[in-house]
Amino acid sequence: MKKEEIHLADWQRIVFGEVPGGFYVELIIRAAIIYLLLMFAMRMMGKRMSGLLTRNELVAMVSLAAAIGTPLTSADRGILPAVIIAFLVVYIERWISAFAFRNEKFERYAIGKLDILVNDAVIDLEVLKKVRISRERLMAELRGSGVRQLGSVKRFYMEANGAFTLIKNEEPNEGLLILPSWDREFCERLTRSVTQYACVSCGLLQPKTIDPTTSCPHCRHTEWQAAFK
């Protein structure tokens, strides 16, 4: 549109646009076709599309959205290009999934691999940095899984699709408290260890006989606190 054709008081143009009234009937037909096309595409790409998405699945969905958005609302654009793009996206996604099934190296590159964030009650800070997960985000995820101190954690994985998986110790050990420090009333209900310190940064346990200024062997942090049961 030209600059002189834009008027803030032109409510008919703002609300209804510059299309004939018959286009709104066509819009209903377009929306129905696009909806069916999306349902078909998601069906062809498998059940995982309705759950958490991997990277290539997310790319597929964004591509579908970009292809379908314009013909849905633009009167001068046909639906056929969107149909062609949708079939192409579905084919590429299915090909990637099939090839990844046969080639483990390609699978790790295209879909990703899981990472161990907590290993035997100790936080791997290097892995956190690599996957761009903050320590506070990790603590929140653990608390959301019912963990109060790291001694109960055997493994905490970040899956390839971004989901988190917790494996608990069969017999919880002492470990770093991950509850908020300001929630003193709840923290005081737990039992402090009389024999072990926990590194405030990574959770590594050390006997209380060590010098409190000693650097953590795992992360080189120098702050310690009593472990909790």
Coordinates of C-alpha atoms in Angstrom, one line a residue:
M1 CA 0.0 0.0 0.0
K2 CA 1.0 3.6 -0.6
K3 CA 1.6 5.8 2.4
E4 CA -1.3 8.2 1.5
E5 CA -3.7 5.2 1.5
I6 CA -3.1 4.5 5.2
H7 CA -5.5 6.2 7.6
L8 CA -5.9 5.3 11.3
A9 CA -9.6 6.0 11.1
D10 CA -10.1 3.5 8.2
W11 CA -11.6 0.8 10.4
Q12 CA -13.1 -1.2 7.5
R13 CA -9.6 -1.7 6.1
I14 CA -8.1 -2.4 9.5
V15 CA -10.7 -5.0 10.4
F16 CA -11.8 -6.5 7.1
G17 CA -8.8 -5.7 4.9
E18 CA -9.1 -4.9 1.1
V19 CA -10.6 -8.2 0.0
P20 CA -14.1 -8.9 -1.3
G21 CA -16.6 -10.4 1.2
G22 CA -16.6 -13.7 -0.7
F23 CA -12.9 -14.3 0.4
Y24 CA -14.1 -15.0 3.9
V25 CA -16.0 -18.0 2.7
E26 CA -12.9 -19.0 0.8
L27 CA -10.9 -18.5 4.0
I28 CA -13.0 -21.1 5.8
I29 CA -12.3 -23.6 3.0
R30 CA -8.6 -22.8 3.0
A31 CA -8.4 -23.2 6.8
A32 CA -10.1 -26.6 6.6
I33 CA -7.7 -27.8 3.9
I34 CA -4.6 -26.5 5.8
Y35 CA -5.8 -28.1 9.0
L36 CA -6.2 -31.5 7.3
L37 CA -2.8 -31.0 5.6
L38 CA -1.2 -30.4 9.0
M39 CA -2.9 -33.4 10.6
F40 CA -1.7 -35.6 7.7
A41 CA 1.8 -34.2 8.0
M42 CA 2.0 -34.8 11.7
R43 CA 0.6 -38.3 11.3
M44 CA 3.2 -39.1 8.7
M45 CA 6.1 -37.8 10.9
G46 CA 5.1 -40.1 13.8
K47 CA 3.9 -40.0 17.4
R48 CA 6.8 -38.0 18.6
M49 CA 5.5 -34.9 16.9
S50 CA 2.8 -34.7 19.6
G51 CA 5.3 -34.8 22.4
L52 CA 8.6 -33.0 23.0
L53 CA 10.3 -32.2 19.7
T54 CA 13.9 -33.0 18.7
R55 CA 15.8 -30.5 16.7
N56 CA 14.9 -31.8 13.2
E57 CA 11.3 -32.2 14.2
L58 CA 11.2 -28.6 15.4
V59 CA 12.7 -27.4 12.1
A60 CA 10.0 -29.4 10.3
M61 CA 7.2 -27.8 12.3
V62 CA 8.6 -24.3 11.8
S63 CA 9.0 -25.0 8.0
L64 CA 5.4 -26.1 7.9
A65 CA 4.2 -23.0 9.7
A66 CA 6.1 -20.7 7.4
A67 CA 4.8 -22.5 4.3
I68 CA 1.2 -22.6 5.4
G69 CA 0.8 -19.1 7.0
T70 CA 0.8 -17.1 3.8
P71 CA -1.7 -19.0 1.7
L72 CA -4.1 -19.2 4.6
T73 CA -4.7 -15.5 4.7
S74 CA -3.5 -14.1 1.4
A75 CA -6.2 -14.0 -1.3
D76 CA -3.6 -13.9 -4.2
R77 CA -1.7 -17.0 -3.1
G78 CA -2.8 -20.6 -3.9
I79 CA -2.6 -23.6 -1.6
L80 CA -0.6 -25.8 -4.0
P81 CA 2.8 -24.4 -3.0
A82 CA 2.0 -25.1 0.7
V83 CA 1.0 -28.7 -0.2
I84 CA 4.2 -29.2 -2.1
I85 CA 6.4 -27.8 0.7
A86 CA 4.5 -29.9 3.3
F87 CA 5.1 -33.1 1.4
L88 CA 8.8 -32.1 0.9
V89 CA 9.2 -31.4 4.7
V90 CA 7.5 -34.7 5.6
Y91 CA 9.7 -36.6 3.2
I92 CA 13.0 -35.0 4.5
E93 CA 12.0 -35.5 8.2
R94 CA 11.1 -39.2 7.6
W95 CA 14.4 -39.7 5.6
I96 CA 16.4 -38.2 8.4
S97 CA 14.7 -40.4 11.0
A98 CA 15.2 -43.5 8.9
F99 CA 18.9 -42.8 8.2
A100 CA 19.5 -41.9 11.8
F101 CA 18.2 -45.3 12.8
R102 CA 20.8 -47.0 10.6
N103 CA 23.7 -44.6 11.4
E104 CA 24.5 -43.8 15.0
K105 CA 27.0 -41.1 14.2
F106 CA 24.5 -39.3 12.0
E107 CA 21.8 -39.7 14.7
R108 CA 24.0 -37.9 17.3
Y109 CA 24.6 -35.1 14.8
A110 CA 21.0 -34.7 13.5
I111 CA 19.0 -35.5 16.6
G112 CA 21.5 -35.0 19.4
K113 CA 22.6 -37.2 22.4
L114 CA 21.8 -37.3 26.0
D115 CA 24.1 -35.6 28.6
I116 CA 24.7 -36.5 32.2
L117 CA 24.2 -33.4 34.4
V118 CA 24.5 -35.1 37.7
N119 CA 26.7 -38.2 38.2
D120 CA 26.6 -40.0 41.5
A121 CA 25.4 -36.9 43.4
V122 CA 28.0 -34.6 41.8
I123 CA 27.0 -31.9 39.3
D124 CA 29.1 -31.8 36.1
L125 CA 29.6 -28.0 35.7
E126 CA 31.3 -28.5 32.3
V127 CA 28.3 -30.3 30.9
L128 CA 26.0 -27.6 32.3
K129 CA 28.0 -25.0 30.4
K130 CA 28.0 -27.1 27.2
V131 CA 24.2 -27.6 27.2
R132 CA 23.6 -24.0 28.4
I133 CA 21.7 -24.9 31.5
S134 CA 22.2 -22.7 34.5
R135 CA 22.8 -24.2 37.9
E136 CA 19.6 -22.7 39.3
R137 CA 17.6 -24.2 36.4
L138 CA 19.1 -27.6 37.3
M139 CA 18.2 -27.2 40.9
A140 CA 14.7 -26.3 39.9
E141 CA 14.3 -29.4 37.8
L142 CA 15.6 -31.6 40.6
R143 CA 13.3 -30.0 43.1
G144 CA 10.4 -30.6 40.6
S145 CA 11.3 -34.3 40.6
G146 CA 11.1 -34.4 44.4
V147 CA 14.8 -34.2 45.2
R148 CA 15.8 -32.4 48.4
Q149 CA 19.5 -33.2 48.5
L150 CA 21.9 -34.5 45.8
G151 CA 22.7 -37.7 47.8
S152 CA 19.5 -39.3 46.5
V153 CA 20.5 -38.7 42.8
K154 CA 22.3 -41.6 41.0
R155 CA 22.0 -40.0 37.5
F156 CA 20.2 -36.9 36.1
Y157 CA 20.1 -36.9 32.3
M158 CA 19.2 -34.3 29.8
E159 CA 17.7 -36.2 26.9
A160 CA 18.3 -35.4 23.2
N161 CA 14.8 -33.7 23.0
G162 CA 15.5 -31.5 26.0
A163 CA 13.5 -33.6 28.6
F164 CA 15.1 -34.5 31.9
T165 CA 15.3 -38.0 33.4
L166 CA 16.1 -38.7 37.1
I167 CA 17.5 -42.0 38.3
K168 CA 17.5 -42.1 42.1
N169 CA 19.9 -44.1 44.4
E170 CA 18.3 -47.2 45.9
E171 CA 19.6 -46.1 49.3
P172 CA 20.0 -42.3 49.5
N173 CA 23.3 -41.0 50.7
E174 CA 24.2 -37.7 52.3
G175 CA 24.5 -34.8 49.8
L176 CA 24.3 -31.1 49.0
L177 CA 21.0 -29.5 50.0
I178 CA 19.3 -28.0 47.0
L179 CA 16.3 -26.4 48.7
P180 CA 16.3 -22.5 48.7
S181 CA 18.4 -21.1 51.6
W182 CA 15.6 -18.7 52.5
D183 CA 13.2 -21.6 53.3
R184 CA 14.8 -22.1 56.7
E185 CA 11.7 -23.7 58.3
F186 CA 11.8 -26.6 55.8
C187 CA 15.6 -26.9 55.8
E188 CA 15.7 -27.2 59.5
R189 CA 13.5 -30.3 59.3
L190 CA 16.3 -32.2 57.6
T191 CA 19.3 -33.7 59.4
R192 CA 22.8 -32.3 58.9
S193 CA 25.7 -34.6 58.4
V194 CA 28.2 -34.7 61.3
T195 CA 31.0 -36.2 59.2
Q196 CA 30.9 -34.7 55.7
Y197 CA 31.0 -31.4 53.9
A198 CA 29.5 -30.8 50.5
C199 CA 30.9 -28.5 47.9
V200 CA 28.5 -25.6 47.4
S201 CA 29.2 -25.5 43.7
C202 CA 29.2 -29.2 42.5
G203 CA 28.1 -31.2 45.6
L204 CA 31.2 -33.3 45.9
L205 CA 31.5 -34.7 49.4
Q206 CA 34.6 -34.5 51.6
P207 CA 35.2 -35.4 55.3
K208 CA 34.8 -32.6 57.8
T209 CA 38.4 -33.1 58.8
I210 CA 39.6 -31.1 55.7
D211 CA 40.7 -27.5 55.8
P212 CA 37.5 -25.4 55.0
T213 CA 39.6 -23.3 52.7
T214 CA 40.6 -26.3 50.5
S215 CA 39.7 -26.1 46.9
C216 CA 37.2 -28.7 45.6
P217 CA 39.0 -31.5 43.7
H218 CA 36.2 -31.6 41.2
C219 CA 35.4 -27.9 40.4
R220 CA 38.1 -25.9 42.3
H221 CA 35.4 -24.1 44.3
T222 CA 36.4 -23.1 47.9
E223 CA 33.1 -22.8 49.6
W224 CA 31.8 -25.8 51.7
Q225 CA 28.7 -26.5 53.8
A226 CA 27.5 -29.4 55.8
A227 CA 25.9 -32.2 53.8
F228 CA 22.4 -33.3 54.6
K229 CA 20.8 -36.7 55.0

